[in-house]
Each structure stands twice: as C-alpha cells, then as structure tokens.
Coordinates of C-alpha atoms in Angstrom, one line a residue:
X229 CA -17.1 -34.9 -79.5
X230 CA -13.1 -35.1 -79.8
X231 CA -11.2 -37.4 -78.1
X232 CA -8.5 -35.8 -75.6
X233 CA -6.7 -38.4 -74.5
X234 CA -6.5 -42.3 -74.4
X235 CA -4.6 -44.3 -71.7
X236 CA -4.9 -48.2 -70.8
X237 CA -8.4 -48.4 -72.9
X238 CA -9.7 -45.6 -70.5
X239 CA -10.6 -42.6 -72.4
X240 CA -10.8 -39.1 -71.8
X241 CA -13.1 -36.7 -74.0
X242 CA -14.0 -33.1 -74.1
X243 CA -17.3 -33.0 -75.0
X244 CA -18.2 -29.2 -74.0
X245 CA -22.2 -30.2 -74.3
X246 CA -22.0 -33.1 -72.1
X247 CA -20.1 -31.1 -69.2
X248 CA -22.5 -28.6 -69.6
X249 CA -25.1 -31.0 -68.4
X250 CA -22.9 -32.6 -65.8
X251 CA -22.4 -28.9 -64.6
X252 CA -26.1 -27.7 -64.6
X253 CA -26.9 -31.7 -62.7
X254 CA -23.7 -31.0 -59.8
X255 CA -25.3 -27.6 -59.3
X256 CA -28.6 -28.6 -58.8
X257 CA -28.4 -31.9 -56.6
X258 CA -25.5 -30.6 -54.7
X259 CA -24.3 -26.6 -55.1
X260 CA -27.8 -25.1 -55.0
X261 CA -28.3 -24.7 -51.4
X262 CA -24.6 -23.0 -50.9
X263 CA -25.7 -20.6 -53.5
X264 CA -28.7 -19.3 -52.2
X265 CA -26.9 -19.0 -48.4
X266 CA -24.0 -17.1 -50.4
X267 CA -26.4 -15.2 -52.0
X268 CA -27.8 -14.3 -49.0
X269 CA -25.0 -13.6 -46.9
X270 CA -24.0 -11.3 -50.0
X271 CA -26.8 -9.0 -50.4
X272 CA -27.0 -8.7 -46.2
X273 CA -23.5 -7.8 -46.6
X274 CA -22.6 -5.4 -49.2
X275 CA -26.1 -3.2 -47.2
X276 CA -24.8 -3.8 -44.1
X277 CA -21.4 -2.9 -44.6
X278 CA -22.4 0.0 -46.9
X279 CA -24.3 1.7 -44.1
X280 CA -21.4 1.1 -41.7
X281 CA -18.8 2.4 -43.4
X282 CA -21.0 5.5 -44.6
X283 CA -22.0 6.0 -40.5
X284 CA -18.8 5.5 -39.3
X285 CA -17.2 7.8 -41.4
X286 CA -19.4 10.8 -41.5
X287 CA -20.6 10.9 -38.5
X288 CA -18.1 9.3 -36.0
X289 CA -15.5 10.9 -34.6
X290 CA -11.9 9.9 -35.2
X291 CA -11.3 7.7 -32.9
X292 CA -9.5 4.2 -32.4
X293 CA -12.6 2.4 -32.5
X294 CA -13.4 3.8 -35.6
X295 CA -10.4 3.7 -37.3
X296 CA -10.4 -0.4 -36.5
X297 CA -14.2 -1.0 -37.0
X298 CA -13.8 1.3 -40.5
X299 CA -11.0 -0.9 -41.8
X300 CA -13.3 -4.6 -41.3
X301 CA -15.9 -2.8 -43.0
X302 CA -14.0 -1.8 -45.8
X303 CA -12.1 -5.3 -46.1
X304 CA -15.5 -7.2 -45.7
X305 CA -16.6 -4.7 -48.6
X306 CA -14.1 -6.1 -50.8
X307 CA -15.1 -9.8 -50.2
X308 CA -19.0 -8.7 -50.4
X309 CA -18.1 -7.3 -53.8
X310 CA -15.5 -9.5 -55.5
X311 CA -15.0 -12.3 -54.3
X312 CA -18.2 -13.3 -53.3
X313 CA -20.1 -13.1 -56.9
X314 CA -16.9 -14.7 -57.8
X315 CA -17.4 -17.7 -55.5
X316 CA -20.9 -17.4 -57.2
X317 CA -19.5 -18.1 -60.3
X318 CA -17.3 -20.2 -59.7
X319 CA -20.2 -22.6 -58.1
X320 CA -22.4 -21.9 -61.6
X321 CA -19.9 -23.0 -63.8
X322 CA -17.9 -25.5 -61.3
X323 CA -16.5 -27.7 -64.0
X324 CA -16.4 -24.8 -66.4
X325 CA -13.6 -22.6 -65.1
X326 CA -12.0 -21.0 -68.4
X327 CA -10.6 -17.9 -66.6
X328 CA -6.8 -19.3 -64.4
X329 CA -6.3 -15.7 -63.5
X330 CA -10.0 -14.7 -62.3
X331 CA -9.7 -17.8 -60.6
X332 CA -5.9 -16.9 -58.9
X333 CA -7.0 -13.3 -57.8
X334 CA -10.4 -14.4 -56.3
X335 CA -8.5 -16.7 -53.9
X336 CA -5.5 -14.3 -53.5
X337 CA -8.0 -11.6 -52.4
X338 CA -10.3 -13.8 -50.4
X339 CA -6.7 -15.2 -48.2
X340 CA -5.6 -11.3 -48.3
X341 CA -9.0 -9.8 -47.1
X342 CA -9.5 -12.7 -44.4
X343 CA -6.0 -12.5 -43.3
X344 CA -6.2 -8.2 -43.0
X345 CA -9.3 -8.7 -40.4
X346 CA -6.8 -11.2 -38.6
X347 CA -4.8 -8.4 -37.9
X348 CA -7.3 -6.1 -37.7
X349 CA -9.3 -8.0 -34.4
X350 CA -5.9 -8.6 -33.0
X351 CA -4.9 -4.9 -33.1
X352 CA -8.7 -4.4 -31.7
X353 CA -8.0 -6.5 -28.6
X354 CA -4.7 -5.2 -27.6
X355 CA -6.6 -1.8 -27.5
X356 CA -8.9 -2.9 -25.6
X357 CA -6.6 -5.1 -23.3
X358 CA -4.6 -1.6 -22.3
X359 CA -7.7 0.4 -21.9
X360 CA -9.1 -1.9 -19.5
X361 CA -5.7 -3.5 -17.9
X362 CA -3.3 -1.2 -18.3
X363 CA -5.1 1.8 -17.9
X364 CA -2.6 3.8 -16.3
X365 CA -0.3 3.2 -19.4
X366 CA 0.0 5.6 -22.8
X367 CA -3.1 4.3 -24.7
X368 CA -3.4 3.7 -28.2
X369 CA -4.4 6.7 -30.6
X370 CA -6.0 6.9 -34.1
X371 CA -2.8 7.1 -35.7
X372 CA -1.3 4.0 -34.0
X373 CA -4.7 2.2 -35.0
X374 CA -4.0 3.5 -38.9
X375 CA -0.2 2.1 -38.3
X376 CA -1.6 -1.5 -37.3
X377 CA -4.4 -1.7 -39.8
X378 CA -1.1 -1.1 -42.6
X379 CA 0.8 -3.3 -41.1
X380 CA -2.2 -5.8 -40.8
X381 CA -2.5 -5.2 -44.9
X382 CA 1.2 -6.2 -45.6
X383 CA 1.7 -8.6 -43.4
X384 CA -1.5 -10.2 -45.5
X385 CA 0.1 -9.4 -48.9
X386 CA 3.2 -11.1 -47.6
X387 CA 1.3 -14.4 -46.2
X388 CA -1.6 -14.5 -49.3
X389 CA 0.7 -14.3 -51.9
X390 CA 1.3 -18.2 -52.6
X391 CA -2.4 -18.2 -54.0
X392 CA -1.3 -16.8 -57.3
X393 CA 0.8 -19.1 -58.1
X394 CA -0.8 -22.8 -56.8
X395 CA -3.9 -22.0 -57.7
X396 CA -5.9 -21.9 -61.3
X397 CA -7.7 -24.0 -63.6
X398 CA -7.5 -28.2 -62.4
X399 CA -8.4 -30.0 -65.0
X400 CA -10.6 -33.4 -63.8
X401 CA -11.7 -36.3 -65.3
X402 CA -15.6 -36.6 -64.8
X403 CA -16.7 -40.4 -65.2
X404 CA -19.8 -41.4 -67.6
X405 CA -19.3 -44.4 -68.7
X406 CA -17.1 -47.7 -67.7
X407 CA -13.9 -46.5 -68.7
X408 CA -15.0 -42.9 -70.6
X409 CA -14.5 -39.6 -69.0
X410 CA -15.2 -36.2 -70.1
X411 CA -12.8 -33.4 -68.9
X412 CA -13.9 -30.4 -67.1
X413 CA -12.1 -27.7 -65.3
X414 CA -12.1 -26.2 -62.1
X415 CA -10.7 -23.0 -60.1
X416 CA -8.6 -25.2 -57.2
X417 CA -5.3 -26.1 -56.9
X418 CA -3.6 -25.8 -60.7
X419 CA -2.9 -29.0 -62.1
X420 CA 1.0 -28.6 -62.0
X421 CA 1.1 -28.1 -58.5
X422 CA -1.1 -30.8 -57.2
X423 CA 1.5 -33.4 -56.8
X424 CA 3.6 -31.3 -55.1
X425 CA 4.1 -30.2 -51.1
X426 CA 3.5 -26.5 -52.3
X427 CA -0.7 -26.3 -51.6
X428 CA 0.0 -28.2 -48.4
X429 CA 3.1 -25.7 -46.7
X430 CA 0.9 -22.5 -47.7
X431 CA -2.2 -23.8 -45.9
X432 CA -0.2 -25.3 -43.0
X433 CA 1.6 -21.4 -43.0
X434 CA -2.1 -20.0 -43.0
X435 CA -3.4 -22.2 -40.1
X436 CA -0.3 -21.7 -38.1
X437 CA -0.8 -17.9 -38.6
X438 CA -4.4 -18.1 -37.6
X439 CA -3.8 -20.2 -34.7
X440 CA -1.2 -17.9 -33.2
X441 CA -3.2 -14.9 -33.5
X442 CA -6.6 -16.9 -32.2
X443 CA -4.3 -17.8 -28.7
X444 CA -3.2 -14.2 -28.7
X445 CA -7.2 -13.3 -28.7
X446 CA -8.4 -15.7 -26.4
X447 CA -5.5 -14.5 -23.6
X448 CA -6.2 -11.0 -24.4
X449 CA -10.5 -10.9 -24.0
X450 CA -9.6 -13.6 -21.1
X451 CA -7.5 -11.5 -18.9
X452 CA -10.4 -8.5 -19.8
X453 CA -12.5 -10.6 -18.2
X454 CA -10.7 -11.4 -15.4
X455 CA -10.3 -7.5 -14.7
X456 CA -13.6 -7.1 -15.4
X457 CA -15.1 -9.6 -12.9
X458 CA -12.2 -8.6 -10.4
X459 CA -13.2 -5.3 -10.2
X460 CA -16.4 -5.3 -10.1
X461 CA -18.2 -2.3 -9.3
X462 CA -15.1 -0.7 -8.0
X463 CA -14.2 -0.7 -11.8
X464 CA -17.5 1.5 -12.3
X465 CA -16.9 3.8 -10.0
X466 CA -14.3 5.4 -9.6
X467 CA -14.5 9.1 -7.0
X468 CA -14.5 12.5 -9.0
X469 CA -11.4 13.4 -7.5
X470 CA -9.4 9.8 -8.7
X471 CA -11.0 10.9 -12.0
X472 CA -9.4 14.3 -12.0
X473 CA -6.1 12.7 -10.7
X474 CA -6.1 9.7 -13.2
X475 CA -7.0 12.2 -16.7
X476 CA -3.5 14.2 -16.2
X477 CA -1.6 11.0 -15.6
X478 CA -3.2 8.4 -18.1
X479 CA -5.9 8.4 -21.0
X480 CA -8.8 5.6 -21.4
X481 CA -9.0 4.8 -24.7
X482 CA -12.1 3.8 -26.9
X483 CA -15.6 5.3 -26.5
X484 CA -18.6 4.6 -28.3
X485 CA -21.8 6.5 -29.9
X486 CA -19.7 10.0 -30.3
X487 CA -20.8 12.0 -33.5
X488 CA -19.6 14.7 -35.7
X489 CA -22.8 16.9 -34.5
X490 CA -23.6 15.5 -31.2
X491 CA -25.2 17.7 -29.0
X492 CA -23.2 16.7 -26.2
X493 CA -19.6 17.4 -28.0
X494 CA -17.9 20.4 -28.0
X495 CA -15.8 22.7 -25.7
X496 CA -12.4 22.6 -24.3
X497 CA -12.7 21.0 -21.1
X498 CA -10.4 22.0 -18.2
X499 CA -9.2 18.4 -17.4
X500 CA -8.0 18.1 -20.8
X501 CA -5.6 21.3 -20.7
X502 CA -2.4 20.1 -19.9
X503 CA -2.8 17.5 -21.7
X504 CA -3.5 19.7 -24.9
X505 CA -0.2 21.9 -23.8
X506 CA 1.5 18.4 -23.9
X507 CA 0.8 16.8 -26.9
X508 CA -0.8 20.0 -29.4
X509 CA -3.7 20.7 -30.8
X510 CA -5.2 17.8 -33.7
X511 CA -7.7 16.6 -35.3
X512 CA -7.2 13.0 -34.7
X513 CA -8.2 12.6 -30.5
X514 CA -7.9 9.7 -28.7
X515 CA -11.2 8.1 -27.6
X516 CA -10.5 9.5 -24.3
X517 CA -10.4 13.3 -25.5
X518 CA -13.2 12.7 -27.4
X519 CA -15.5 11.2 -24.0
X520 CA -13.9 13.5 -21.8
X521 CA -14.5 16.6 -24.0
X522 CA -18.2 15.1 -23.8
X523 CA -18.4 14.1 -20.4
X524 CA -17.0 17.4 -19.2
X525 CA -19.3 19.6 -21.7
X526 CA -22.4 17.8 -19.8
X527 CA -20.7 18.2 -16.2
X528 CA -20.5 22.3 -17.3
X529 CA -23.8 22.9 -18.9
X530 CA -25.9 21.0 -16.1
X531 CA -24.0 23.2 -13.2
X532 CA -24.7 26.3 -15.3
X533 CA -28.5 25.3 -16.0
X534 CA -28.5 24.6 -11.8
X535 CA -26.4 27.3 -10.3
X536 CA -27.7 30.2 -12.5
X537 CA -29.1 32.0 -9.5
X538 CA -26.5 31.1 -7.3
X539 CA -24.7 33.7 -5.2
X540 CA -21.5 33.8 -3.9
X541 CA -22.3 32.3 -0.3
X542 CA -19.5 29.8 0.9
X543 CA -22.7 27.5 1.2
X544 CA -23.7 27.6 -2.2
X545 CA -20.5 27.0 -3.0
X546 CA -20.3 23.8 -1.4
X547 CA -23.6 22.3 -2.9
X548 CA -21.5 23.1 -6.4
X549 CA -19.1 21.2 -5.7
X550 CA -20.8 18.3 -4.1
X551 CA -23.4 18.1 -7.0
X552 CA -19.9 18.3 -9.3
X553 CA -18.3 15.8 -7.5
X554 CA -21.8 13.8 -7.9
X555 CA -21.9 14.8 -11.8
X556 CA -18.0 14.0 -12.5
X557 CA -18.7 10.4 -10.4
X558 CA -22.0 9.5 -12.3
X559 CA -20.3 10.4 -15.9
X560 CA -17.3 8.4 -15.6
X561 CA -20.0 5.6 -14.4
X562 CA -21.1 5.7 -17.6
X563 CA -17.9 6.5 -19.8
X564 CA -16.7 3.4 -17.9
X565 CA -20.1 1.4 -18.7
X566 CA -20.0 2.3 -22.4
X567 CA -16.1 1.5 -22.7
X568 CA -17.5 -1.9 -21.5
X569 CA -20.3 -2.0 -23.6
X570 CA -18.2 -1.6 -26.9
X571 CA -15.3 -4.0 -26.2
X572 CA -18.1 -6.7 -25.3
X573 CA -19.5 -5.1 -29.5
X574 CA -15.9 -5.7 -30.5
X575 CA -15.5 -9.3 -28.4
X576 CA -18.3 -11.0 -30.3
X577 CA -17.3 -9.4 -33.9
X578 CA -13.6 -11.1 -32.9
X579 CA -15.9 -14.1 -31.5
X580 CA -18.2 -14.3 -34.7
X581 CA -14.8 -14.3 -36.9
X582 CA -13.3 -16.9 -35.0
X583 CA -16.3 -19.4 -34.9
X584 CA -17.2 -19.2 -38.7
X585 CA -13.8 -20.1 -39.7
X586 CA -13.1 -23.1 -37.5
X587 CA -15.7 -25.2 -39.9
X588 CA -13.6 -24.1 -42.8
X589 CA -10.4 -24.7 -40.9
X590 CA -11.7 -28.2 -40.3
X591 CA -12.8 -28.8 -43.8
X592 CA -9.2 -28.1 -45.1
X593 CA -7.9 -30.0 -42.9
X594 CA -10.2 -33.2 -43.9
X595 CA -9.2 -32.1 -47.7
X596 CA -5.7 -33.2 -46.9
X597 CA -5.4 -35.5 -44.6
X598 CA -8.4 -38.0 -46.4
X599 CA -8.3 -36.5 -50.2
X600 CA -10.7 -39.8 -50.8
X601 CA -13.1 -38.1 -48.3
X602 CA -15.3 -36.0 -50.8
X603 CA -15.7 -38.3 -53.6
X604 CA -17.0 -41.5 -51.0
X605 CA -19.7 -38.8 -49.6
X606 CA -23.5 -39.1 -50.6
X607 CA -24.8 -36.0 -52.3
X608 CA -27.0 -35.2 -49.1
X609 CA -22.9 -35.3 -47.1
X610 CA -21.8 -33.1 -50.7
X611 CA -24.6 -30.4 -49.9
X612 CA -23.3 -30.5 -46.0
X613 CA -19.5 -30.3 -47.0
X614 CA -20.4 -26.8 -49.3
X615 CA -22.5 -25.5 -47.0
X616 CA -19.7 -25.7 -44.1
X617 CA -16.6 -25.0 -46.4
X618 CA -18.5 -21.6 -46.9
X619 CA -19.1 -20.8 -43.1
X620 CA -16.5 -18.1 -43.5
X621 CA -18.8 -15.6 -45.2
X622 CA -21.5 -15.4 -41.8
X623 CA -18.2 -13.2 -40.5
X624 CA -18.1 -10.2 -43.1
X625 CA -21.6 -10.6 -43.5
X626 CA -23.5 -10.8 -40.0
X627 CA -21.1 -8.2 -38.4
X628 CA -23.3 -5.0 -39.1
X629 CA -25.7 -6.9 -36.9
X630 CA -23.8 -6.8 -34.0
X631 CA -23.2 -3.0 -34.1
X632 CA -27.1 -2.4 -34.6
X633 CA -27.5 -4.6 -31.9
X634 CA -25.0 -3.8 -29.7
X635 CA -25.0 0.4 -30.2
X636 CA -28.2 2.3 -29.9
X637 CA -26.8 5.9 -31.3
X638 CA -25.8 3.0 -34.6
X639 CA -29.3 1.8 -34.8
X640 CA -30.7 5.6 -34.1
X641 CA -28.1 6.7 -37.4
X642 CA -29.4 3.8 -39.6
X643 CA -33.0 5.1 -38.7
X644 CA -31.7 8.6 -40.2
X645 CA -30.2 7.1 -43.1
X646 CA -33.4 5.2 -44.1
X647 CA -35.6 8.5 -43.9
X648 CA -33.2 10.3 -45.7
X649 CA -33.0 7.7 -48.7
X650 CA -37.0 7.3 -48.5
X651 CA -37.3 11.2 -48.3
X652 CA -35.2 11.3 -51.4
X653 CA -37.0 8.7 -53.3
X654 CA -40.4 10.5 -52.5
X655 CA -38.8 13.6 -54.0
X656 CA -37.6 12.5 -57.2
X657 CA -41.1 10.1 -58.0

C-alpha cells in the first residue's frame, strides 16, 4: 500500500487490492440489477435490430419509410454493439476506469448515436405530417429521407462533440476508515473539468436540443391526429375518380409491407404515366409509386381474371367499369388504412424514444441541481437511481417489437428468416 496523498491528517491511499474489493462489494449490493437489465436489453437488441436491418434492406422496397426506419436500426446497432458492453464495463470495473479515451468515445458515441435518432424521428414525423396533412403538396422521396438522415448525423457530430473533451477518468476518494481513503477511478466527468461550467452548458445545450425537437414531435403526431379524427371515414374513402384526379396532381407518401418479390408488385400502371414522363425513370420510388404500382397491378389482374369472357357489349362494359370504380375505391381504402397503420408503427417508436429518456433527463437534472443527492441515498435508492439513469437503452432495444407487432408482412419475414437459419443449421449438422 503507498500513500498518495496527505492533507489536514486525512489520507488518501492507492491500494489497488482494497479497491478491487470495494469494486466487486458496489457491484454486487448496488450495480448488479442494472447489469443484468443492460444485459438484457443488449442481447434483445443487437437480434432485433439484426433481423430489421437484414429485412428491411433485402426485402423492402426503397422507400421513405425504409430509408428512416433503416437508419434507427443501424444507429441503435451501434449502441447495441459498442457502447452498450461498454456501459457493461464500465459498471464491472466502476472504480477501475484505466482507459480516459475508451471512456471519452463511449460517451461521445452514446450522445452522437442518441442525438442521430433525434433527428431521425423528427424527419419521420414531418413525413408523415405532409402525407397525412398536406397531402396535396410535393411529398417527401427516398432521397430527401437520405438528405435528412445526413444532416441528422452532422448536426449530432456538431452537438456530441463536447463529450471528448469533459469527459474521462475522475479520480474519487472512497472512504474506509475515519479520515483514510483509497482512490479509485471512474469514466465521468474528467477531474479537470469538474469545477468548471463546461459539463453543465453541454448538458443544458443537449436538453435544450432535445426539448425543441420533443415540442416539434408532439405538434406534428397532434395535428395528425386531429386530421385523423376530423376526417374520419371520409379520410378512408376517398371515390375512384378523386383517386384518379388526386395521383396526377399529388403523391401520398409512405406505404408499408411492400417487398422486393411481392406477388402483388410489378407493372407500370396507367395512373403513374405522366408522372413517370415528369420526373424519369429510377430506382428510388416514392412510397406512393411503390403502393400505386401495387394497388393498380391488383385493380388489372382481378378485372382480367373477371372480364375474361367478356364481349364487347356496351353493358358489359359498364359492369367493368363499376366493378373498377368498386376495385380502385376499395384499394385506396386500404392504401389509406395501411398509411395509417404505419405512422401509428412509427408514433409509438418516436413515443417509446421519448418516454425512456425523460427518466434519464430527470436523473441529470437531479445530478446537478443536488450533487449531494446520490451519496445521502440508501443502497436500495442506489439500485433505483442505476436502474432509471439507464432507461434510455428500452428505446434501441424494444423497437423491433413494435415493427413485429405492429406489421404482419415483418412478423411473416422474421418467420422466413428463422426457417432459413434452422434449415441451414440442419444442413450443416
């Protein structure tokens, strides 16, 4: 044991045995419940998000919902398989830190990665706010989705920075006996920046951030709502010949459950010509090319299936038309339901982010307002405190849930992918 420093008759040792002991104790009494709910938000997480991301980009089409619901994947990825075994660590070896830059990346990239699906779920409900309220208007394509989800990734660089350079290793003074103290080390604040207002003005920037973009969701799902319930059916139902009117002036955006090798895709349907003529050929449609292209593939192929016999009687011709007037009516019922159904998908994603961060937010908030709050907590209120301050992580974790529950096609791909790995398995045992 060597003596580290000496002040007033209190001293401060580094005894690397005796923190080691302190550490394994803290863990046990007080970290050990956080760690097995990371744990398990992390392996639910890096499978769930796995399977997305494969589903969504083989066997989606390119789309604005998929460009958006791609990029949370891919950022919740990051924090599944970085920072989250790193917040593992850092709870295993809490008074152990010996790594300043692990420890100042991990929180860089945890601010970065939480701040990109910020961005992300706001550029998700101003989609969805002009598909449903501003339908009339130019919608958003794949490309303008790619263009927010960059912007969404600088603007996090340019806000997460700070985190590299206030925090690292905090060197603390652990008491065990009257007036003797062994020092340990900890990934938090570094230890020439906790006197200062620097930790303070970058979390006051970050809530401020948050904030602002949390109002601009709540206005932006509440006036959806309002349309919603405004509407009512009339917002269902729209007649086959408004539908043909609306598609050359306007195009919905956002579909769901459209795949690379769906039966129903396919063709070049008439409505979509001009529109085409417009705007050229590419490989990146809108949602609304992709559903129309859909919707009017089914409208052909159940006319042809009907009509096959059919002559060229001006009464015949009539029943075609009124049973594609009926056809055209019934599929934009249910473009319009599943347009609903995936922005209520996307709602409670933006809803599940915004509820498992306002414990966190909270718990910051506590940290600097009352920095005596912690230490004058029993270790019942210490195993409470860890548990919320990690309430963040039910967010990139639990939101493959809500597409399986939410999206039957999603659910009917995961299906696949678990015969195909189980088929695969057989084959090579």
């Amino acid at each position: 044991m060597e003596i580290g420093n000496t002040t007033n008759s209190s001293v401060v040792l580094w005894d690397e045995a005796t923190v080691n002991k302190i550490n394994d104790s803290v863990f046990d009494k007080i970290y050990l419940p956080s760690f097995i709910y990371t744990l398990i938000l992390l392996v639910i997480g890096c499978l769930g998000n796995s399977v997305v991301f494969y589903i969504y980009f083989t066997r989606w089409r390119k789309t604005t919902s998929r460009v958006f619901i791609l990029a949370l994947a891919v950022f919740d990825l990051i924090n599944n398989f970085i920072t989250t075994p790193t917040e593992l660590h850092s709870m295993l070896n809490w008074f152990q830190t010996t790594n300043g830059g692990l420890c100042k990346f991990s929180r860089f990239l945890t601010f970065m990665m939480n701040n990109c699906s910020s961005v992300t779920l706001l550029g998700i409900a101003l989609d969805r706010y002009r598909s449903i309220c501003r339908p009339f208007q130019t919608q958003m394509s794949a490309k303008n989705a790619k263009i927010i989800v960059v912007v969404g990734v600088l603007l996090a660089v340019v806000f997460a920075w700070p985190a590299l350079v206030v925090y690292g290793i905090q060197s603390i003074k652990i008491p065990i006996a009257p007036k003797t103290y062994v020092r340990g080390n900890m990934c938090m604040i570094e230890d020439g920046f906790v006197d200062t207002d620097y930790p303070l003005a970058f979390v006051i920037v970050l809530l401020a951030g948050n904030l602002l973009i949390d109002i601009a969701l709540i206005i932006a799902y509440s006036c959806i709502a309002i349309q919603v319930i405004r509407r009512g059916s009339s917002f269902l139902c729209q007649t086959s010949k408004d539908m043909r009117k609306d598609s050359q002036s306007y195009s919905q955006s956002n579909t769901e459950d459209v795949f690379l090798d769906d039966k129903n895709s396919g063709g070049n349907p008439s409505i979509l010509k001009n529109f085409s003529k417009q705007h050229g050929s590419s490989q990146e449609k809108s949602d609304s090319e992709v559903e129309m292209m859909s919707l009017n593939s089914d409208i052909k192929r159940s006319i042809k299936k009907t009509d096959s016999n059919a002559g060229n009687k001006a009464s015949e011709k009539r029943a075609k038309f009124k049973r594609q007037r009926s056809l055209s009516v019934q599929s934009e019922e249910a473009r319009r339901s599943r347009m609903i159904k995936i922005t209520l998908m996307l709602f409670l994603v933006t809803l599940l982010f915004m509820i498992s961060f306002i414990p966190y937010c909270v718990i910051v908030i506590i940290r600097y307002v009352q920095p005596n709050y912690y230490p004058s907590l029993s270790n019942t209120g210490k195993v409470f405190y860890h548990f919320i301050l990690r309430s963040y992580l039910l967010s990139m974790s639990l939101n493959p849930v809500i597409y399986s529950f939410m999206s039957e096609k999603f659910r009917e791909e995961c299906r696949k992918c678990i015969r195909k790995f189980v088929r695969l398995f057989k084959s090579r045992n």
